[in-house]
């Protein structure tokens, strides 16, 4: 017992470090003003006043240059979503990737529960949020965070602890912990159906001259499985996985640089013989993510010609062409064409769609509801500029294009087969859909080298007229003769 | 409402109390919700404890959870009252509903009141053996909670042994939580002074446990996988084969959708790969690492940033991992700044003969963006590329010239600073550039840029016809310039004198005069005196000192020492790997021994690129002095640790200030009393905010010979000493 007593004394004196573990000490949600909406402390080594530290150093600080801030021994991890800060505090050498993944998981769970996550939805659902975060973190360690499972026992209507519920709870708990935590055993459907959506997001950086600097495809294969029992599925694509770079150059096969799977897919089987086999969760889930960088078919080409006429005008000629098969069509095509900050008005002429100058965002937004394959559209316009004392040259942000093309994959990926195996006379119907879209990552740069020299002329002219540009702050120019 | 009542009987809490005791269930529940809402915004509702407690006994699970939430918050402040709740808790752990059982045991562990702890053991014993895995996995974590409060209870009741048995549980989730709990206990035990008791609490992974963990790894939830992988990283493999086996079993996890699982798997593979000696296998493993790392770049920006910081480390260890993938690191216009900066750094790391053209045109694009910081970093990256790849140096210089011709002030200034480094690396190669640089003399207003240009002029004084004239302008304004510029002017003029003794005699005399008489920086004064003495005593020696050959600079392949790099690789995905600093530096919890301090001091040398991370930490440490939000009372052990870390990071904080304050030396001089701050060592120049951060890059005048001769400088203590000056003047 003497040892124990000594131990206790020692614990009283020495603060307890946690160098290697990675529990989250506290979890907070703040609104934009830095008011606490949700606060949950998982360990006693922090006080609630830690929230004030975050408010002072992050919320009211306009120049936050990293998503993690360490103050003393506490580290603040924050993610901004809409008008909220989701923040986790740790007091040790925490697993940074895990904390951020967790924050994003929380956001996606909240979205799936409330439809959206913002101040209003958090305020009106705070009881449910407390229930959720206590379920998904215990003692600072993330626990079950599968939305489907959570929804079975954390609901907006309260569960009565009736005898019937006991049996139900047993099922839920075994699902929440089981090897197949994602599926209930007793699923029944009249008609067995499986829908597969291949959704590809194209990321592009193209230079003003039209050369591709970077193009890649982020693919998601979403599945909606309405299948009876616990069926075993096998899934096949026309991929040639580029594990060995030297094996490149197969004919119609698509090269996937990397793929990642839902936890239901047996990773070791995929690693050994490249088969994708799994027991699907019930309902909608993301089966697989992949990335492809070779032979990306760019469905939309944009050729911008942007000229600065003196200091008072910018003229635009932007043409856009759909390069895919004429049987297909692109929908919701939106171009965001940047204008200088000192634009007063912008006039645009377009043959298709509508173009409008949005002063708040400093862009001309050109919306084309539908474009047939092979079609070409052009926008011509001018932006009028005011004279300005602000001498920093216009940085010329890139043109951003959003679009959707149905039944087209930029990577060329196709689903070869989806087989469903289950005991007995089992019939299933399978549907496949393809969609390629761009969402903020399809950028065409507008800076050309011609323009660079033009700009330097301009600045030199200014220099000649004695209006020397001094854009840096701080040190002042000492006159020297 | 009746306003005539006495003071304590009105207000919100009074209303809440009435509602909590209402006869209607809905009203009571609603009141509890309001209590929780008040608790969240920080209002004190602890006075309602007994009234809330009354609502605990209910079959409404949601209401129960709310009451539990309240209890967890206030149990510490109301320990006597918590006792009243014990009965309900114990009863609940016998409930037929597993959710209720788990909820009860989970909450009991969180109450953290001494009084209730003794009642926890029996139910916990029961729950650890519960037939339901959900209850078992909750109970497993509860052992860790108990250990945190009263370790002896865990020992006496044999909970630790039970946890170790649970690692072999049939349910993967239970295994994962048992591993998590054991690791948590291990961590707190290893931070205590060693004793037989704490040693018992260590989580030792044997070969049998290893097998269990590898099996559970494929079946449990994503967070469980991270826990198991973290444990696997600690395992010491018996031989090469076992290491290989572990790597092979872990590599499939690279395909997991959760970024933290991928990084945890990377960590395990990197650690165990150290023992793998077969070249082909190592190569195969390395090749498999590339695609998942690139995929991490599609994650949300915060995860991306963590991944990028880790990729930076991995590249320092194995530069072949991503050799063909530079393009994926090209910045998107809308990437957050912290992501862009990290990408820049990695792009320079990946630069080689084959991709340098793409890189340069990309960097040139970045140099025309809006954010000043980013633009500067892009220009700097061009310089680093030039220093790294000799064959591309000329192209880099051309790009820099293009940028200088834009005449955007901060671009020009940064380009001048970068050119100085290029001259250091390739002496006498790009002299044709000098006229262009000198033409921009008037544009420069930042000390670092000015100092760089002055250094260039001094270095090539013999080849610049009007060097004397150019330097003369700086001598004219000598006292108005910042100290770094003064130091460089001084050295450059002396160099000029060495090269053109006839024409430069007047100017050198003038600058020495001003520097010794009118300058208030002891640094500048000292250097002037040293030069003066040298010139007057032995011009030949002066020549060999001042015009000494300087070793060419090179781009460091690693930003941290090799030993630290290995340590950081073992910390992949943690904060340490994000900051590129050992955990002790930012946890600051009284665990820094003499050895660590030494190591820290060594790291100060290669600060350069990782400065930024430390600045955040340093700023934080300063903040902590202002805002003491720690729950634990301050104690000796902690204080010494903090003192140690604060000391080592203060110079970095000074560096932070150096960016904004014009005379960072002012503060430092007042701290150090003006002595020992000779701008002689690379390290020192880095710390005191001179214009050349990074030891390798500093073209400091070869005054290293001067540092051991402080007795030479007579005017340090009394700058008005007239006599020695007159003597010296007589010599000219």
Short mmCIF file of N, CA, C and O in Angstrom, two decimals, chain A residues 412-469:
data_model
loop_
_atom_site.label_atom_id
_atom_site.label_comp_id
_atom_site.label_asym_id
_atom_site.label_seq_id
_atom_site.Cartn_x
_atom_site.Cartn_y
_atom_site.Cartn_z
N UNK A 412 -13.00 7.43 -68.92
CA UNK A 412 -13.31 6.31 -69.80
C UNK A 412 -13.69 5.05 -69.04
O UNK A 412 -13.81 3.96 -69.61
N UNK A 413 -13.92 5.19 -67.76
CA UNK A 413 -14.23 4.02 -66.93
C UNK A 413 -15.63 3.49 -67.22
O UNK A 413 -16.57 4.25 -67.41
N UNK A 414 -15.75 2.19 -67.28
CA UNK A 414 -17.05 1.55 -67.47
C UNK A 414 -17.21 0.43 -66.46
O UNK A 414 -16.23 -0.20 -66.07
N UNK A 415 -18.46 0.20 -66.08
CA UNK A 415 -18.71 -0.93 -65.19
C UNK A 415 -18.91 -2.16 -66.07
O UNK A 415 -19.77 -2.18 -66.94
N UNK A 416 -18.08 -3.16 -65.88
CA UNK A 416 -18.18 -4.39 -66.67
C UNK A 416 -19.29 -5.28 -66.13
O UNK A 416 -20.12 -5.77 -66.87
N UNK A 417 -19.27 -5.51 -64.84
CA UNK A 417 -20.30 -6.38 -64.28
C UNK A 417 -20.52 -6.08 -62.82
O UNK A 417 -19.66 -5.50 -62.15
N UNK A 418 -21.69 -6.47 -62.36
CA UNK A 418 -21.99 -6.47 -60.93
C UNK A 418 -22.75 -7.75 -60.68
O UNK A 418 -23.85 -7.94 -61.19
N UNK A 419 -22.13 -8.66 -59.98
CA UNK A 419 -22.78 -9.94 -59.73
C UNK A 419 -23.24 -9.99 -58.29
O UNK A 419 -22.52 -9.56 -57.38
N UNK A 420 -24.45 -10.52 -58.10
CA UNK A 420 -24.99 -10.64 -56.75
C UNK A 420 -25.25 -12.10 -56.46
O UNK A 420 -25.95 -12.77 -57.22
N UNK A 421 -24.65 -12.61 -55.41
CA UNK A 421 -24.83 -14.03 -55.06
C UNK A 421 -25.57 -14.11 -53.74
O UNK A 421 -25.21 -13.45 -52.77
N UNK A 422 -26.60 -14.95 -53.73
CA UNK A 422 -27.30 -15.20 -52.47
C UNK A 422 -27.98 -16.54 -52.62
O UNK A 422 -28.29 -16.97 -53.73
N UNK A 423 -28.21 -17.17 -51.50
CA UNK A 423 -28.81 -18.50 -51.52
C UNK A 423 -30.17 -18.49 -52.22
O UNK A 423 -30.87 -17.50 -52.21
N UNK A 424 -30.50 -19.63 -52.81
CA UNK A 424 -31.82 -19.80 -53.38
C UNK A 424 -31.97 -19.15 -54.74
O UNK A 424 -31.01 -18.75 -55.39
N UNK A 425 -33.19 -19.04 -55.15
CA UNK A 425 -33.52 -18.51 -56.47
C UNK A 425 -33.54 -16.99 -56.38
O UNK A 425 -34.57 -16.39 -56.10
N UNK A 426 -32.40 -16.40 -56.61
CA UNK A 426 -32.26 -14.98 -56.30
C UNK A 426 -32.13 -14.18 -57.58
O UNK A 426 -31.22 -14.39 -58.36
N UNK A 427 -33.06 -13.30 -57.80
CA UNK A 427 -33.00 -12.43 -58.98
C UNK A 427 -32.72 -11.01 -58.55
O UNK A 427 -33.25 -10.55 -57.56
N UNK A 428 -31.92 -10.36 -59.30
CA UNK A 428 -31.70 -8.95 -58.97
C UNK A 428 -31.57 -8.15 -60.27
O UNK A 428 -31.10 -8.65 -61.29
N UNK A 429 -32.00 -6.91 -60.20
CA UNK A 429 -31.90 -6.02 -61.36
C UNK A 429 -30.85 -4.97 -61.05
O UNK A 429 -30.82 -4.43 -59.94
N UNK A 430 -29.99 -4.72 -62.02
CA UNK A 430 -28.92 -3.75 -61.76
C UNK A 430 -28.97 -2.61 -62.76
O UNK A 430 -29.23 -2.83 -63.94
N UNK A 431 -28.74 -1.43 -62.30
CA UNK A 431 -28.74 -0.23 -63.14
C UNK A 431 -27.42 0.50 -62.99
O UNK A 431 -26.89 0.60 -61.90
N UNK A 432 -26.94 1.02 -64.11
CA UNK A 432 -25.70 1.80 -64.03
C UNK A 432 -25.92 3.16 -64.67
O UNK A 432 -26.58 3.27 -65.70
N UNK A 433 -25.37 4.19 -64.06
CA UNK A 433 -25.49 5.53 -64.57
C UNK A 433 -24.12 6.20 -64.49
O UNK A 433 -23.37 5.95 -63.54
N UNK A 434 -23.81 7.02 -65.47
CA UNK A 434 -22.52 7.72 -65.42
C UNK A 434 -22.75 9.23 -65.42
O UNK A 434 -23.67 9.72 -66.07
N UNK A 435 -21.91 9.93 -64.72
CA UNK A 435 -22.01 11.38 -64.69
C UNK A 435 -20.61 11.96 -64.52
O UNK A 435 -19.84 11.51 -63.69
N UNK A 436 -20.31 12.94 -65.37
CA UNK A 436 -19.05 13.65 -65.20
C UNK A 436 -19.38 15.09 -64.88
O UNK A 436 -20.23 15.68 -65.53
N UNK A 437 -18.71 15.64 -63.88
CA UNK A 437 -19.02 17.02 -63.53
C UNK A 437 -17.75 17.77 -63.13
O UNK A 437 -16.71 17.15 -62.89
N UNK A 438 -17.87 19.04 -63.11
CA UNK A 438 -16.79 19.86 -62.60
C UNK A 438 -17.39 20.74 -61.54
O UNK A 438 -18.51 21.23 -61.68
N UNK A 439 -16.64 20.93 -60.47
CA UNK A 439 -17.20 21.62 -59.32
C UNK A 439 -16.13 22.47 -58.66
O UNK A 439 -15.55 22.12 -57.66
N UNK A 440 -15.82 23.58 -59.29
CA UNK A 440 -14.82 24.48 -58.68
C UNK A 440 -13.38 24.15 -59.00
O UNK A 440 -12.49 24.92 -58.75
N UNK A 441 -13.15 22.98 -59.58
CA UNK A 441 -11.75 22.60 -59.82
C UNK A 441 -11.37 22.58 -61.29
O UNK A 441 -10.35 22.02 -61.67
N UNK A 442 -12.22 23.19 -62.12
CA UNK A 442 -11.96 23.19 -63.56
C UNK A 442 -11.58 24.60 -63.93
O UNK A 442 -12.43 25.47 -64.11
N UNK A 443 -10.29 24.85 -64.00
CA UNK A 443 -9.83 26.24 -64.09
C UNK A 443 -8.99 26.48 -65.33
O UNK A 443 -8.11 25.69 -65.65
N UNK A 444 -9.30 27.56 -66.00
CA UNK A 444 -8.51 27.97 -67.16
C UNK A 444 -7.84 29.28 -66.81
O UNK A 444 -8.49 30.26 -66.48
N UNK A 445 -6.55 29.28 -66.85
CA UNK A 445 -5.83 30.49 -66.46
C UNK A 445 -5.94 31.55 -67.53
O UNK A 445 -6.08 31.24 -68.71
N UNK A 446 -5.85 32.79 -67.10
CA UNK A 446 -6.01 33.88 -68.06
C UNK A 446 -4.74 34.70 -68.20
O UNK A 446 -4.71 35.67 -68.92
N UNK A 447 -3.71 34.33 -67.47
CA UNK A 447 -2.47 35.10 -67.56
C UNK A 447 -1.66 34.55 -68.72
O UNK A 447 -1.38 33.37 -68.79
N UNK A 448 -1.31 35.40 -69.65
CA UNK A 448 -0.41 34.94 -70.70
C UNK A 448 0.86 35.76 -70.59
O UNK A 448 0.88 36.84 -70.02
N UNK A 449 1.91 35.25 -71.16
CA UNK A 449 3.18 35.96 -71.04
C UNK A 449 3.14 37.28 -71.77
O UNK A 449 3.80 38.24 -71.40
N UNK A 450 2.35 37.33 -72.86
CA UNK A 450 2.17 38.59 -73.59
C UNK A 450 1.70 39.65 -72.61
O UNK A 450 2.20 40.75 -72.55
N UNK A 451 0.75 39.21 -71.81
CA UNK A 451 0.18 40.15 -70.87
C UNK A 451 1.20 40.60 -69.84
O UNK A 451 1.24 41.74 -69.44
N UNK A 452 2.04 39.66 -69.42
CA UNK A 452 3.05 40.02 -68.42
C UNK A 452 3.89 41.20 -68.90
O UNK A 452 4.08 42.15 -68.17
N UNK A 453 4.35 41.11 -70.14
CA UNK A 453 5.21 42.19 -70.62
C UNK A 453 4.39 43.47 -70.76
O UNK A 453 4.86 44.56 -70.49
N UNK A 454 3.13 43.28 -71.14
CA UNK A 454 2.24 44.44 -71.24
C UNK A 454 2.12 45.15 -69.91
O UNK A 454 2.23 46.35 -69.80
N UNK A 455 1.95 44.31 -68.88
CA UNK A 455 1.79 44.91 -67.57
C UNK A 455 3.06 45.64 -67.17
O UNK A 455 3.01 46.72 -66.59
N UNK A 456 4.20 45.06 -67.48
CA UNK A 456 5.42 45.73 -67.08
C UNK A 456 5.56 47.08 -67.77
O UNK A 456 6.01 48.05 -67.18
N UNK A 457 5.13 47.15 -69.05
CA UNK A 457 5.14 48.43 -69.76
C UNK A 457 4.33 49.45 -68.97
O UNK A 457 4.76 50.57 -68.74
N UNK A 458 3.15 48.96 -68.59
CA UNK A 458 2.22 49.84 -67.90
C UNK A 458 2.86 50.42 -66.64
O UNK A 458 2.82 51.61 -66.39
N UNK A 459 3.48 49.53 -65.87
CA UNK A 459 4.07 49.98 -64.63
C UNK A 459 5.21 50.93 -64.92
O UNK A 459 5.41 51.92 -64.21
N UNK A 460 5.93 50.64 -65.99
CA UNK A 460 7.04 51.51 -66.32
C UNK A 460 6.55 52.90 -66.70
O UNK A 460 7.14 53.90 -66.33
N UNK A 461 5.45 52.94 -67.47
CA UNK A 461 4.86 54.22 -67.82
C UNK A 461 4.58 55.01 -66.56
O UNK A 461 4.91 56.18 -66.43
N UNK A 462 3.98 54.30 -65.60
CA UNK A 462 3.67 54.97 -64.35
C UNK A 462 4.93 55.52 -63.72
O UNK A 462 4.98 56.62 -63.21
N UNK A 463 5.97 54.70 -63.77
CA UNK A 463 7.23 55.11 -63.14
C UNK A 463 7.75 56.38 -63.80
O UNK A 463 8.22 57.29 -63.12
N UNK A 464 7.59 56.44 -65.12
CA UNK A 464 8.09 57.62 -65.84
C UNK A 464 7.34 58.86 -65.39
O UNK A 464 7.91 59.92 -65.18
N UNK A 465 6.03 58.68 -65.20
CA UNK A 465 5.25 59.83 -64.78
C UNK A 465 5.34 60.11 -63.28
O UNK A 465 4.60 60.90 -62.74
N UNK A 466 6.28 59.42 -62.67
CA UNK A 466 6.55 59.75 -61.28
C UNK A 466 5.57 59.16 -60.28
O UNK A 466 5.56 59.56 -59.13
N UNK A 467 4.75 58.22 -60.73
CA UNK A 467 3.83 57.60 -59.77
C UNK A 467 4.38 56.25 -59.39
O UNK A 467 3.87 55.22 -59.77
N UNK A 468 5.40 56.27 -58.65
CA UNK A 468 6.10 55.03 -58.35
C UNK A 468 5.21 54.13 -57.47
O UNK A 468 4.63 54.58 -56.50
N UNK A 469 5.10 52.91 -57.88
CA UNK A 469 4.26 51.97 -57.14
C UNK A 469 4.97 51.54 -55.86
O UNK A 469 6.12 51.18 -55.89
#
